[in-house]
Structure formats: C-alpha cells, structure tokens
Coordinates of C-alpha atoms in Angstrom, one line a residue:
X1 CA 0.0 0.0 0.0
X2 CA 1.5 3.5 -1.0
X3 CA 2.0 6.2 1.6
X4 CA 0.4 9.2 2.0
X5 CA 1.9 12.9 2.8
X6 CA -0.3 13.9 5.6
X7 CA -1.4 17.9 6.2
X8 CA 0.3 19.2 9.2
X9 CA -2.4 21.2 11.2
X10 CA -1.5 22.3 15.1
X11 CA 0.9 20.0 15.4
X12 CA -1.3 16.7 13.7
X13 CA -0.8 14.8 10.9
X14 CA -3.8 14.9 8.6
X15 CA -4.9 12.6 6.0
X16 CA -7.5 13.8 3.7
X17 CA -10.3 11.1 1.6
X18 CA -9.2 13.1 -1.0
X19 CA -5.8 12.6 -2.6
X20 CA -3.4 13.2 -5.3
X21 CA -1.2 11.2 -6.8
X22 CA 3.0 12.3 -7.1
X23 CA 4.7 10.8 -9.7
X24 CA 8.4 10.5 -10.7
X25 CA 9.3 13.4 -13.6
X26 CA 11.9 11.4 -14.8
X27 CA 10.0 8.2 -15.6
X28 CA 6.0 9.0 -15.0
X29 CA 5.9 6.3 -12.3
X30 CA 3.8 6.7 -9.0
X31 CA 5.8 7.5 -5.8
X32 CA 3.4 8.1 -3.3
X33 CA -0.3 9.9 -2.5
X34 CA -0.8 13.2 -1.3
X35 CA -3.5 14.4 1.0
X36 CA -5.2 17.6 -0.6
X37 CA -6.2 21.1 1.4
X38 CA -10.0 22.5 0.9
X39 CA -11.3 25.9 2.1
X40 CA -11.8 23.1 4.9
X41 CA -8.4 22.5 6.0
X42 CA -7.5 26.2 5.0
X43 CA -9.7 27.2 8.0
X44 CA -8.4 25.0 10.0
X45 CA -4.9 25.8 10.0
X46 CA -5.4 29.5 10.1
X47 CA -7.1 29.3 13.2
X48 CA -4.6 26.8 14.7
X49 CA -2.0 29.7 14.0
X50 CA -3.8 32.5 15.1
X51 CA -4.6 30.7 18.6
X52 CA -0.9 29.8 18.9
X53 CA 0.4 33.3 17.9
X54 CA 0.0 35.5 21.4
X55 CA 2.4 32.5 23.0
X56 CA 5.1 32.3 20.8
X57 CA 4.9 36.5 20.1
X58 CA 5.9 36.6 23.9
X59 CA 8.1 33.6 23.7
X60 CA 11.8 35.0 24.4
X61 CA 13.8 35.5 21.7
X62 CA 17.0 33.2 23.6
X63 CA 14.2 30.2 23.2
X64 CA 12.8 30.8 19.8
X65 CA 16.5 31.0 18.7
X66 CA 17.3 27.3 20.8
X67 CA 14.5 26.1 18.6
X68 CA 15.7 27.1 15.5
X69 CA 19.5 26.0 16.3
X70 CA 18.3 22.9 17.2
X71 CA 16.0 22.6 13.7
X72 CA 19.4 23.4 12.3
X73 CA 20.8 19.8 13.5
X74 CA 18.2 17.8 12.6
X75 CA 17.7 19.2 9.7
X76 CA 21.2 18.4 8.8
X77 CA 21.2 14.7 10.5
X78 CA 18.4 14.3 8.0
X79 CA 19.7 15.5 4.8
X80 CA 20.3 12.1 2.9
X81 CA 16.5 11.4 3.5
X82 CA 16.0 14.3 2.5
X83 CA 17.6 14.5 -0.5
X84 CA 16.0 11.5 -1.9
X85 CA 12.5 12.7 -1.7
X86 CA 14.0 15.7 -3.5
X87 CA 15.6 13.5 -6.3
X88 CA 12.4 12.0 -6.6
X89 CA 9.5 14.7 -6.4
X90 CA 11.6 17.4 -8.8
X91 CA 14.1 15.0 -11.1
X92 CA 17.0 17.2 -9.0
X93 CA 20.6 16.2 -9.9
X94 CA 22.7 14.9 -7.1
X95 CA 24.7 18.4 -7.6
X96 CA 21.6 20.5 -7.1
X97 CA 20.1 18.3 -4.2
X98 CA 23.0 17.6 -2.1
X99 CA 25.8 19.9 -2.9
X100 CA 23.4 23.7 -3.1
X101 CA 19.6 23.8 -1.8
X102 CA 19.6 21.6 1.2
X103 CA 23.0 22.3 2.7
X104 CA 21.6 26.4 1.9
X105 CA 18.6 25.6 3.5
X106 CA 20.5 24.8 7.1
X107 CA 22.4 27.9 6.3
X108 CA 19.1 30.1 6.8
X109 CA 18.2 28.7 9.6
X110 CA 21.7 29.3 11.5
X111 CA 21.8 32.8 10.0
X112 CA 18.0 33.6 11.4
X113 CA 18.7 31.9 14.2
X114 CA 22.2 34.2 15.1
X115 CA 20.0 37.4 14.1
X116 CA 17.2 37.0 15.9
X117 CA 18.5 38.4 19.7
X118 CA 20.1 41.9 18.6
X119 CA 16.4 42.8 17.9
X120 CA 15.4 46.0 20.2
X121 CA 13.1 48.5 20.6
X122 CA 14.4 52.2 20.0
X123 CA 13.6 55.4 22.3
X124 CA 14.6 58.2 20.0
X125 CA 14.8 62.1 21.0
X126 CA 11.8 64.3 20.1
X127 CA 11.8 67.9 20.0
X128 CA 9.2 68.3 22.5
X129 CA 11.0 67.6 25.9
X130 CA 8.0 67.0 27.9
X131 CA 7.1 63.9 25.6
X132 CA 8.7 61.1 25.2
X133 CA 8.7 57.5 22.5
X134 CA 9.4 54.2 22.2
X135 CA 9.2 52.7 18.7
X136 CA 8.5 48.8 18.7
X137 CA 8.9 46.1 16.6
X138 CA 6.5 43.6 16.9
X139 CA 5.3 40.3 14.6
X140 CA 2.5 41.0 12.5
X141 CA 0.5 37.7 13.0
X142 CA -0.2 34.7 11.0
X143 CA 2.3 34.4 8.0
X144 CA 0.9 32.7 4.7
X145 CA 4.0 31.4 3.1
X146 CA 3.7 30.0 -0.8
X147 CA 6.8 28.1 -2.2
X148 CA 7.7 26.4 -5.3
X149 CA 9.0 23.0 -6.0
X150 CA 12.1 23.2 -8.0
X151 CA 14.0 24.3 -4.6
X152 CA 11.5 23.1 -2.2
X153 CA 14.0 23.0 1.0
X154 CA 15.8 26.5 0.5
X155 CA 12.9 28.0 -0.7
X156 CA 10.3 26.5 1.7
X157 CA 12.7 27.1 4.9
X158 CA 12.8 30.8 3.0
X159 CA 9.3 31.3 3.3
X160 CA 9.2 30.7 7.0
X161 CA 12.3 30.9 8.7
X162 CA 12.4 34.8 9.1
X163 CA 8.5 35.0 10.1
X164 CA 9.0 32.3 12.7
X165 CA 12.4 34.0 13.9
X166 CA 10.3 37.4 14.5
X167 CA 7.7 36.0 16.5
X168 CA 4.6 34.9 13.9
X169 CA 3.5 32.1 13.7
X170 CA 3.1 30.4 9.9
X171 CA 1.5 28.3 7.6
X172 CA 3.6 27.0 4.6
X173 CA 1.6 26.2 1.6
X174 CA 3.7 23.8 -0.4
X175 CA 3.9 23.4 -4.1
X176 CA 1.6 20.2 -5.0
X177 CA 4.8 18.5 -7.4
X178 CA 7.2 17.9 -4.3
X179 CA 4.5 17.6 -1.1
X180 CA 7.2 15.0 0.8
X181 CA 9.4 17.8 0.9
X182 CA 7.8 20.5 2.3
X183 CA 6.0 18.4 5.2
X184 CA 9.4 16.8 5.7
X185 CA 10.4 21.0 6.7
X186 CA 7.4 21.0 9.2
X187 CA 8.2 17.6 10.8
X188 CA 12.1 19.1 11.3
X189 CA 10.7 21.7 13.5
X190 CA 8.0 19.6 15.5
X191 CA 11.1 17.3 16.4
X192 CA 12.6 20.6 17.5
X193 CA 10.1 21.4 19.8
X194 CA 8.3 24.1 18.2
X195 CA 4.9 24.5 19.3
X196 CA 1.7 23.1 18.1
X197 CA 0.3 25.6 15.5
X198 CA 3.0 27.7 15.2
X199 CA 3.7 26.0 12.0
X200 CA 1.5 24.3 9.6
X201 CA 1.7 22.4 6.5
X202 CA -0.9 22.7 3.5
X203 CA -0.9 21.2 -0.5
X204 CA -3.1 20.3 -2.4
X205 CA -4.1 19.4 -6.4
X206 CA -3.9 21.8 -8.7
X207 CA -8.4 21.8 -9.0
X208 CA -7.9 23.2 -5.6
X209 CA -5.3 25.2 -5.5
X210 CA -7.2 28.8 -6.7
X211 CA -10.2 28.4 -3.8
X212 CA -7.6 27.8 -0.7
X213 CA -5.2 30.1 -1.5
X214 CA -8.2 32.7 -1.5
X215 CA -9.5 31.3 1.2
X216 CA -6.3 31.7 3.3
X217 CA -5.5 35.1 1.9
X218 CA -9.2 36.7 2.8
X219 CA -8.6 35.0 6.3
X220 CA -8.7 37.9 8.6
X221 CA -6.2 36.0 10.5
X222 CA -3.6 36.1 8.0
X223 CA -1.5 39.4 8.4
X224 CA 0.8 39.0 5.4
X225 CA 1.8 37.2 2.6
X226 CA 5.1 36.2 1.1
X227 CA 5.1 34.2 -2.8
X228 CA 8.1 32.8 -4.4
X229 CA 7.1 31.7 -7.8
X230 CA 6.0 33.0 -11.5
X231 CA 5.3 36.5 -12.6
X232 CA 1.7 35.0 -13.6
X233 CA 1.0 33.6 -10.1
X234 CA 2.2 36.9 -8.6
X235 CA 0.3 39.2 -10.1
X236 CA -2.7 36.8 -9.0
X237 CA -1.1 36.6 -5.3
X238 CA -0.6 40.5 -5.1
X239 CA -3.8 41.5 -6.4
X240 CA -5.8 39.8 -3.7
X241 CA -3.8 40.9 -0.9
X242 CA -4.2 44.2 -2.6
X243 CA -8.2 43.6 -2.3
X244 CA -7.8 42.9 1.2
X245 CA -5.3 45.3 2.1
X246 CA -2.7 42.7 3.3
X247 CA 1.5 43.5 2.3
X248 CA 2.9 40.9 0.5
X249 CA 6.6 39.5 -0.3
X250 CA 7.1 38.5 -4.0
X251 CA 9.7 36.7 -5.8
X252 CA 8.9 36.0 -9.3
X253 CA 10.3 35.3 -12.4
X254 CA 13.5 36.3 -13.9
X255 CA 15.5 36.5 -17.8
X256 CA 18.7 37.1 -16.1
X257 CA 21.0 38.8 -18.9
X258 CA 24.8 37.8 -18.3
X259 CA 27.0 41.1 -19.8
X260 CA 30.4 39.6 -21.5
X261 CA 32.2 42.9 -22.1
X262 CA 35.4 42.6 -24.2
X263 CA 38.0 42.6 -21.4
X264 CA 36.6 39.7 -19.8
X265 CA 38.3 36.1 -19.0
X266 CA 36.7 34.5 -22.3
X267 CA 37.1 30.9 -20.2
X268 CA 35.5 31.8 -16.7
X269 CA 32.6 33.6 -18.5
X270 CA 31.8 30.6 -20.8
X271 CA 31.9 28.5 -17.5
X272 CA 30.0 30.6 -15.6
X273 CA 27.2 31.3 -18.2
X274 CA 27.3 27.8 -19.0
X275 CA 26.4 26.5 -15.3
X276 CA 24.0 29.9 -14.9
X277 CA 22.3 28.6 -17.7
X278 CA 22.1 25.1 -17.3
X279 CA 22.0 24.4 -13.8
X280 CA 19.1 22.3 -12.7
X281 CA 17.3 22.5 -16.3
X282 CA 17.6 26.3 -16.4
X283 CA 14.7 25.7 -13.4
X284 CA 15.7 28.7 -11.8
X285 CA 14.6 32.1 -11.7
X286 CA 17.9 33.6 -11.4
X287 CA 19.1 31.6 -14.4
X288 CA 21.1 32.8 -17.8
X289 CA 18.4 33.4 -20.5
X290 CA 20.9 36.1 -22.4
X291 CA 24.1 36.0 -22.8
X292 CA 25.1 39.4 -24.4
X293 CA 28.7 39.3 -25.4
X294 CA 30.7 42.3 -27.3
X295 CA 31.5 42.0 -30.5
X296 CA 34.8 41.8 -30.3
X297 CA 35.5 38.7 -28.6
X298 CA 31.8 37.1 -29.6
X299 CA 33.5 35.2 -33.0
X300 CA 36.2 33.8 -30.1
X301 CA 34.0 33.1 -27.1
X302 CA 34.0 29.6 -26.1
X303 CA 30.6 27.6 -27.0
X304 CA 29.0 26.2 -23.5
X305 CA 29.8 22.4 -22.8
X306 CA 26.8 20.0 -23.3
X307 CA 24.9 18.9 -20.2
X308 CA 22.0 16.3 -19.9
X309 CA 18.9 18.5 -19.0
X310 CA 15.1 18.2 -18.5
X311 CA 12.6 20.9 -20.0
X312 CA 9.2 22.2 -20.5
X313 CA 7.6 22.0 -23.9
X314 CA 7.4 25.6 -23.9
X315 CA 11.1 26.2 -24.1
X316 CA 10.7 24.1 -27.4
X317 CA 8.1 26.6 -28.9
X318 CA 10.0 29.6 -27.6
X319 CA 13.1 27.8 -29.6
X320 CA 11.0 27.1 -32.7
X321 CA 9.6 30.6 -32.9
X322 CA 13.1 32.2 -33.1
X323 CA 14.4 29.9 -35.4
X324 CA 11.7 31.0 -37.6
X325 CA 12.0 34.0 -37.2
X326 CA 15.9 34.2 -38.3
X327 CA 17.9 33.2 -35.4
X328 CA 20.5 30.2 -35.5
X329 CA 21.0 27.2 -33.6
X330 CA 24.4 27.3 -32.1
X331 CA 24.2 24.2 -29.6
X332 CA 21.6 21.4 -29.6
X333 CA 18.7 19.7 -31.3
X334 CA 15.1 20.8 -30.5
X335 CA 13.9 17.7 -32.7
X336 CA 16.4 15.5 -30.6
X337 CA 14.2 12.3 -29.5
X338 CA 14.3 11.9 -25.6
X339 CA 13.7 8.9 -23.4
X340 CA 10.3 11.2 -22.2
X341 CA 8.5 13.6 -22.7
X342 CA 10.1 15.7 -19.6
X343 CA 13.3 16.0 -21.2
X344 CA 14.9 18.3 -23.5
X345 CA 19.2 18.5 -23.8
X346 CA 20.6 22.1 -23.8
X347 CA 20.3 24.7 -26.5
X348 CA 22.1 27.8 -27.4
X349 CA 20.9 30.3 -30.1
X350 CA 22.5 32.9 -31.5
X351 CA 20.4 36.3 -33.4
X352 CA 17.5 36.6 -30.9
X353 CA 15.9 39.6 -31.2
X354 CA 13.0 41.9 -30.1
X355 CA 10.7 40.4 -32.4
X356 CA 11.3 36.5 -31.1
X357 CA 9.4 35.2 -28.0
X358 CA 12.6 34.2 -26.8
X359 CA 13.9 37.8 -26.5
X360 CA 11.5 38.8 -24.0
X361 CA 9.5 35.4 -22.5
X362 CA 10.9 33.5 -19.3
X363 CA 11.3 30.0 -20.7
X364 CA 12.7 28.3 -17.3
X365 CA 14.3 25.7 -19.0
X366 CA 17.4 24.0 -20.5
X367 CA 17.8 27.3 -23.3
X368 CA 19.7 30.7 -23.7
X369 CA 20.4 33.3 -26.4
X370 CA 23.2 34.4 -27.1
X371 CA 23.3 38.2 -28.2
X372 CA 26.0 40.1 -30.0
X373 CA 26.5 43.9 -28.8
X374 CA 28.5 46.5 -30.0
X375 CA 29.3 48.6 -27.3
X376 CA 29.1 48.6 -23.1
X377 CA 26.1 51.1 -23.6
X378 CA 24.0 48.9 -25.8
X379 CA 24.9 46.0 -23.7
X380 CA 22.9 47.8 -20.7
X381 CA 20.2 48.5 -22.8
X382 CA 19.7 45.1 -23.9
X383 CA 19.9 43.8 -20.2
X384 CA 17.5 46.5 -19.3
X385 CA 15.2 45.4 -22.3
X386 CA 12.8 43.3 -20.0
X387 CA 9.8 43.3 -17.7
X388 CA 12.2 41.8 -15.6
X389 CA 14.9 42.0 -13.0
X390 CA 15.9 39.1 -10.7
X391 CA 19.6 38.8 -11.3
X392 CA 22.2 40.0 -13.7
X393 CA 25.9 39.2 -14.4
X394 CA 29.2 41.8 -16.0
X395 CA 32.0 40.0 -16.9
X396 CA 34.9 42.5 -16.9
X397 CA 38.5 42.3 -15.4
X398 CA 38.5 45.9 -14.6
X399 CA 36.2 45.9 -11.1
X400 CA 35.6 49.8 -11.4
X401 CA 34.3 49.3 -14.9
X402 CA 32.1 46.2 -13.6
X403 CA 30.2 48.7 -10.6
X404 CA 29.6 51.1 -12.9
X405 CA 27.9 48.6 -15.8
X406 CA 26.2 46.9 -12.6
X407 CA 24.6 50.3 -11.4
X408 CA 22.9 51.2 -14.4
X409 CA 21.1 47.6 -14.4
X410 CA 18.0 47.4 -13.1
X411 CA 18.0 44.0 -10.8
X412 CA 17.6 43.4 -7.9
X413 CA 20.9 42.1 -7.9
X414 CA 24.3 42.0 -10.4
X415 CA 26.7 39.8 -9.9
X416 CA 30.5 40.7 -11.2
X417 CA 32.3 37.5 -13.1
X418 CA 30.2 35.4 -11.3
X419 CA 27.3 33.1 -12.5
X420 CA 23.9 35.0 -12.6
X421 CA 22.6 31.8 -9.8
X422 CA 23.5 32.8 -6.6
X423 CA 21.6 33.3 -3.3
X424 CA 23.4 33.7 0.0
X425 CA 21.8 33.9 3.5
X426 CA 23.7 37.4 4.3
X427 CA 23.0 38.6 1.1
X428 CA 19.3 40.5 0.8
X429 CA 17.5 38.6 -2.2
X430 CA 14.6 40.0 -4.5
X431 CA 13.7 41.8 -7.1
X432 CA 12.6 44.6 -9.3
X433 CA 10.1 45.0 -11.9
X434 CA 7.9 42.3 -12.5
X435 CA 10.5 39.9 -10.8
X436 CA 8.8 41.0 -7.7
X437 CA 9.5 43.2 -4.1
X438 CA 10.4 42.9 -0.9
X439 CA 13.9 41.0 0.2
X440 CA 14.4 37.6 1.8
X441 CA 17.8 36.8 3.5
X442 CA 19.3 38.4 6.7
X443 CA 18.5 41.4 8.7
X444 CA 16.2 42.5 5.7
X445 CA 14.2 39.1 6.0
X446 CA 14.0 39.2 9.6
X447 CA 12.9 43.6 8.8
X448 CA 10.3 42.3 6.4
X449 CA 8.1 40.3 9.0
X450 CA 8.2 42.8 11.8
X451 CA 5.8 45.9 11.8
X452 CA 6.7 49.2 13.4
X453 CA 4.6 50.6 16.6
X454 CA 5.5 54.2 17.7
X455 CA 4.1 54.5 21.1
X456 CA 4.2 58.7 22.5
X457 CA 3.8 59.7 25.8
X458 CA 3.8 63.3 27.6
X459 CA 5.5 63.8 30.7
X460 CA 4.2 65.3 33.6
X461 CA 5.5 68.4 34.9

C-alpha cells in the first residue's frame, strides 16, 4: 500500500479522503499519494496559527532562537532522507540536491537563528521635551507562506524561517509537485520542539489550488503574505492581498542577462554562463536566458559544454519561434528524441531579437540566447530590455568598470564575473520590476516580518 503525505495542522498529521497522486518526472511512475487542502483545511490551519500566535509572540527571543538551532541539527542529521525525496519529487541532480539547496537551507536557519537576539526597541529624541517614544517592533501575526518546488527546502525554509524568527506564527503552503518535501520541513521543526500551531503544512491538487489560496489570503487572521514563484501567479497573489489590504513579499520570475564585455576572462565567463544557464534545467529564476557578449571577442568566445537536461515543452516553442524567425541554432537539437517527454538536452541560439518570443519570454528551461552587442552602452540597454529584473551578471576584469555597468542595471541584484545563480543567506535577495519586491535573506528578511509601533507619551511636569 502506498504512503500518504499527511497535512500538518496544530501539530497533527492529517490525511484527507481526497488525494493526489505524485509521480516521478523522470519516468511517469507513482511514488506516493498526497493528502489535498479544501477551504476546509484552510480554515483550520489559520485558526490553529492564530490561537498559537500571542504565546510564541511573547516567547523569548533566547528560546525561539534554541529552537531554530536545534531545527538546524536535525535538519542536517536528516539531509540524505531528505535528499532523496528531492531527487524524486523534482528529477534534481545529485549536484543540485546535495551539494546547493539543502546544505543552503540549514544555512538560513543558523543565520536567522544568530540574528534574531540583537532585535530591540528604539527610544529616539523628540523635540518636545515634555514627551517622550518608544518605537517597537512587533510580529504581524499569521504568515501565509507559498513556495515552489524546484528548490522546495531552500525555498520552503525561505518562506518561514524569518517570520517564525520574528515572533509569527506560519503556515507553509507547499507546491503540490514535491509535497514530501515541504511536510518533511514542518516535521524538522515539530522534532525541535516548536509548538503546536505555530507552524503548519498545507498542499493540495492543482483543481484546488485557486479556492484555498483565497481562502487563506481573505482570512482575517492572516497578516501577510510572502510568494516565491512565476510573474503569472504573482500578479494573482498580489492583487488579492491588494483587495484585502494585506503587504505581501514576491519573488517571481527572472531573464537574467549575463554582460560579456570585451575585457573579460573568455574561459571563466563561458563557464559561468554555462552552469547559470544550465544548472538544474535552467529551473531557476535567477538563471542565464541572455548572454550578451561584445562583439569583439563574440566570433572567439568559447561555446558552452553539453549537459543532460530536462525541460518544458514551452522552451521548445520559444526555440521554434526564433528559429523561424531568423535566429540560428548554435548548440543542440530541439527535434532530438528523448527517453520522455520531460526532457529536453541544452540549446544555445544565436540572433534573438525583439521580435522573437525568446527575447522577451521567461522559458525556465534548459535554453539561452546568445546576443551580440557592440558597445558597453547597448549591452545595458539590452539587459534593461525586460519586464524583468531578478539577477544579472558583467563580466569584466577591470572591477571599477564592472560597478559602474552593474549600477545602471535594473535588478535586484548584479553579480561581477560570477554566475547569474547565486543566493546567500547574508545577502538581501529579491527583485525589481515584475520579478517581484520585498527581500528575503538576513537582517532584511528578519525587517520584512516585523511591523513598526511608535508608542508617544507626555510627561508630567
């Protein structure tokens, strides 16, 4: 008999009737059932979190911060088990898995964990001296947090770690392609001793998906929002916290454009482009989609090693449309036969322009274009030439000439000869445009889930 990923509502495991099946992307086979959310369950876990939010508000910051140290180890005693339900809910390479998301995800919880403490109210001057203020910083409440699967333990420990650090309590609403995952998160931190409600753990089928999520949003209980996922979903996300006047925390999508100026090492740009581009599929919002290299060094610029990859047909017809429209196939074969459906080897194409899909469209998957410039200044303009902006990349080996490419680039972040994929706990992450607002990571995650009191007083004479 095949097992079941329960719900995780104040502190119980919960299996629905209802159920979805998770399969294997890599060969279409069954892995295990999934108990599915209704308004129901959506209910239910709001008010679990609500009743267990005045508690661990007052909880002291010194225990909250045991509790997250000590998720820390077992999250890390667990990471081979977890790495396998991983492999097999998202098709992750080993690389991916157990060398980047999961050792990053026990990274956020030290660093939240080591921030938490220096938290403090502030008593500024006023210039009436018979009056005096204290401004607070308190937790706003019950925390809806929405992740993705194709990093569900960085990304899911993303969407709670800083709320939970800051006092509120939180319930995690998993994406229904890697359900193991995210209630494997939620069991690390029962085993740690966090208390029933506090955190909660919700999935469910994609039929059911559009009536919880409202549901939970229009909650009165839930105080804010934060979304890691497409432009499409976010614009969904936003516009019904909008309605019901709730902030919200995006991270969306991304076309990341990777600068290759003409005084750049030719070899550690092609690497890095290569891995920004390919890593994980291209499954990854801050991946390479444009590679915009100056003319002078494009005719010598190494081509991008071959790596087995899996893709959406939509990267395919993004492909096909700029082929047809004039563009040229540098690397790969999008007629290629695959083993399934679910795979797709790299490809690298060469004349995109505006009037291509590819120029503008996300694909998330195993492509990139490769765009010839002719100048620093038209390289910014191309990397500007997007809804978007995630993350960026100028390869240069003159560093002033590399700040002063990466401030006229709007993104939320630009790195300098390094890959366009890169997300560091100390590092604020987010971006601008339609790739989102708001930052995760550090003192500006922990910032982002506290609200700001001003309490006045006069003084008696």
């Amino acid at each position: 008999m095949s097992y079941t990923v329960p719900l995780i509502i104040n502190g119980r495991e919960i299996e629905t009737s209802d159920t979805f099946d998770v399969v294997d992307p890599s060969t279409g086979s069954l892995l295990w059932k999934s108990s599915t959310a209704t308004t129901k369950e959506a209910i239910e876990a709001t008010e679990a979190a609500q009743a267990a939010f005045p508690a661990w508000a007052n909880t002291k910051t010194t225990t909250r911060r045991d509790i997250l140290l000590k998720a820390y180890e077992i999250f890390e005693k667990r990471s081979a088990e977890f790495s396998t339900y991983m492999r097999n809910e998202t098709g992750s390479p080993d690389v991916w898995a157990d060398y980047g998301t999961i050792p990053s995800a026990w990274e956020l919880i030290k660093d939240a964990a080591g921030r938490i403490v220096p938290f403090i109210s502030t008593v500024p001057l006023l210039r009436d001296k018979g009056a005096g203020v204290i401004i607070y910083k308190e937790p706003y409440g019950v925390v809806l947090g929405i992740a993705p699967w194709n990093a569900p333990y960085h990304l899911g420990i993303r969407a709670i770690i800083y709320a939970l650090a800051t006092g509120n309590t939180v319930i995690l609403k998993g994406s229904e392609l890697s359900p193991r995952c995210f209630w494997s998160i939620v069991s690390v931190f029962q085993e740690a001793g966090l208390p029933d409600g506090c955190l909660n753990f919700l999935t469910c089928r994609p039929e059911d998906a559009a009536a919880t999520t409202k549901t939970l949003i229009e909650h009165p209980a839930i105080k804010k929002v934060n979304f890691t996922g497409s432009t499409a979903a976010g614009k969904i996300i936003a516009t019904l916290c909008g309605q019901n006047v709730k902030p919200c925390l995006l991270e969306l999508g991304g076309k990341a454009g990777a600068i290759i100026l003409e005084d750049a090492d030719l070899q550690k740009a092609a690497l890095e482009c290569t891995i920004g581009s390919f890593l994980h599929s291209g499954q990854i919002c801050m991946a390479t989609e444009r590679i915009i290299v100056h003319k002078s060094v494009a005719p010598v610029a190494p081509s991008p090693v071959m790596v087995n990859s899996a893709g959406p047909a939509a990267t395919r017809k993004l492909v096909a449309d700029a082929l047809s429209k004039g563009a040229k196939l540098l690397v790969g074969d999008i007629d290629a036969k695959e083993e399934s459906e679910t795979r797709m080897r790299p490809i690298v194409v060469e004349g995109v322009t505006p009037t291509m899909d590819m120029y503008y469209q996300e694909s998330f998957g195993p492509s990139v274009s490769l765009i010839v410039v002719e100048s620093e200044e038209e390289a910014i303009t191309v990397a500007n030439d997007t809804e978007y902006g995630l993350s960026a990349a100028v390869f240069t080996k003159d560093l002033d000439r590399g700040l002063r490419v990466a401030k006229q680039i709007e993104s939320g972040a630009v790195h300098i000869n390094k890959m366009t994929v890169f997300d560091d706990p100390n590092v604020p992450h987010g971006g601008v445009k339609s790739s989102g607002y708001g930052r995760f990571n550090g003192s500006n995650g922990l910032e982002e889930f506290l609200k700001t009191k001003s309490v006045t007083w006069a003084i008696n004479q």
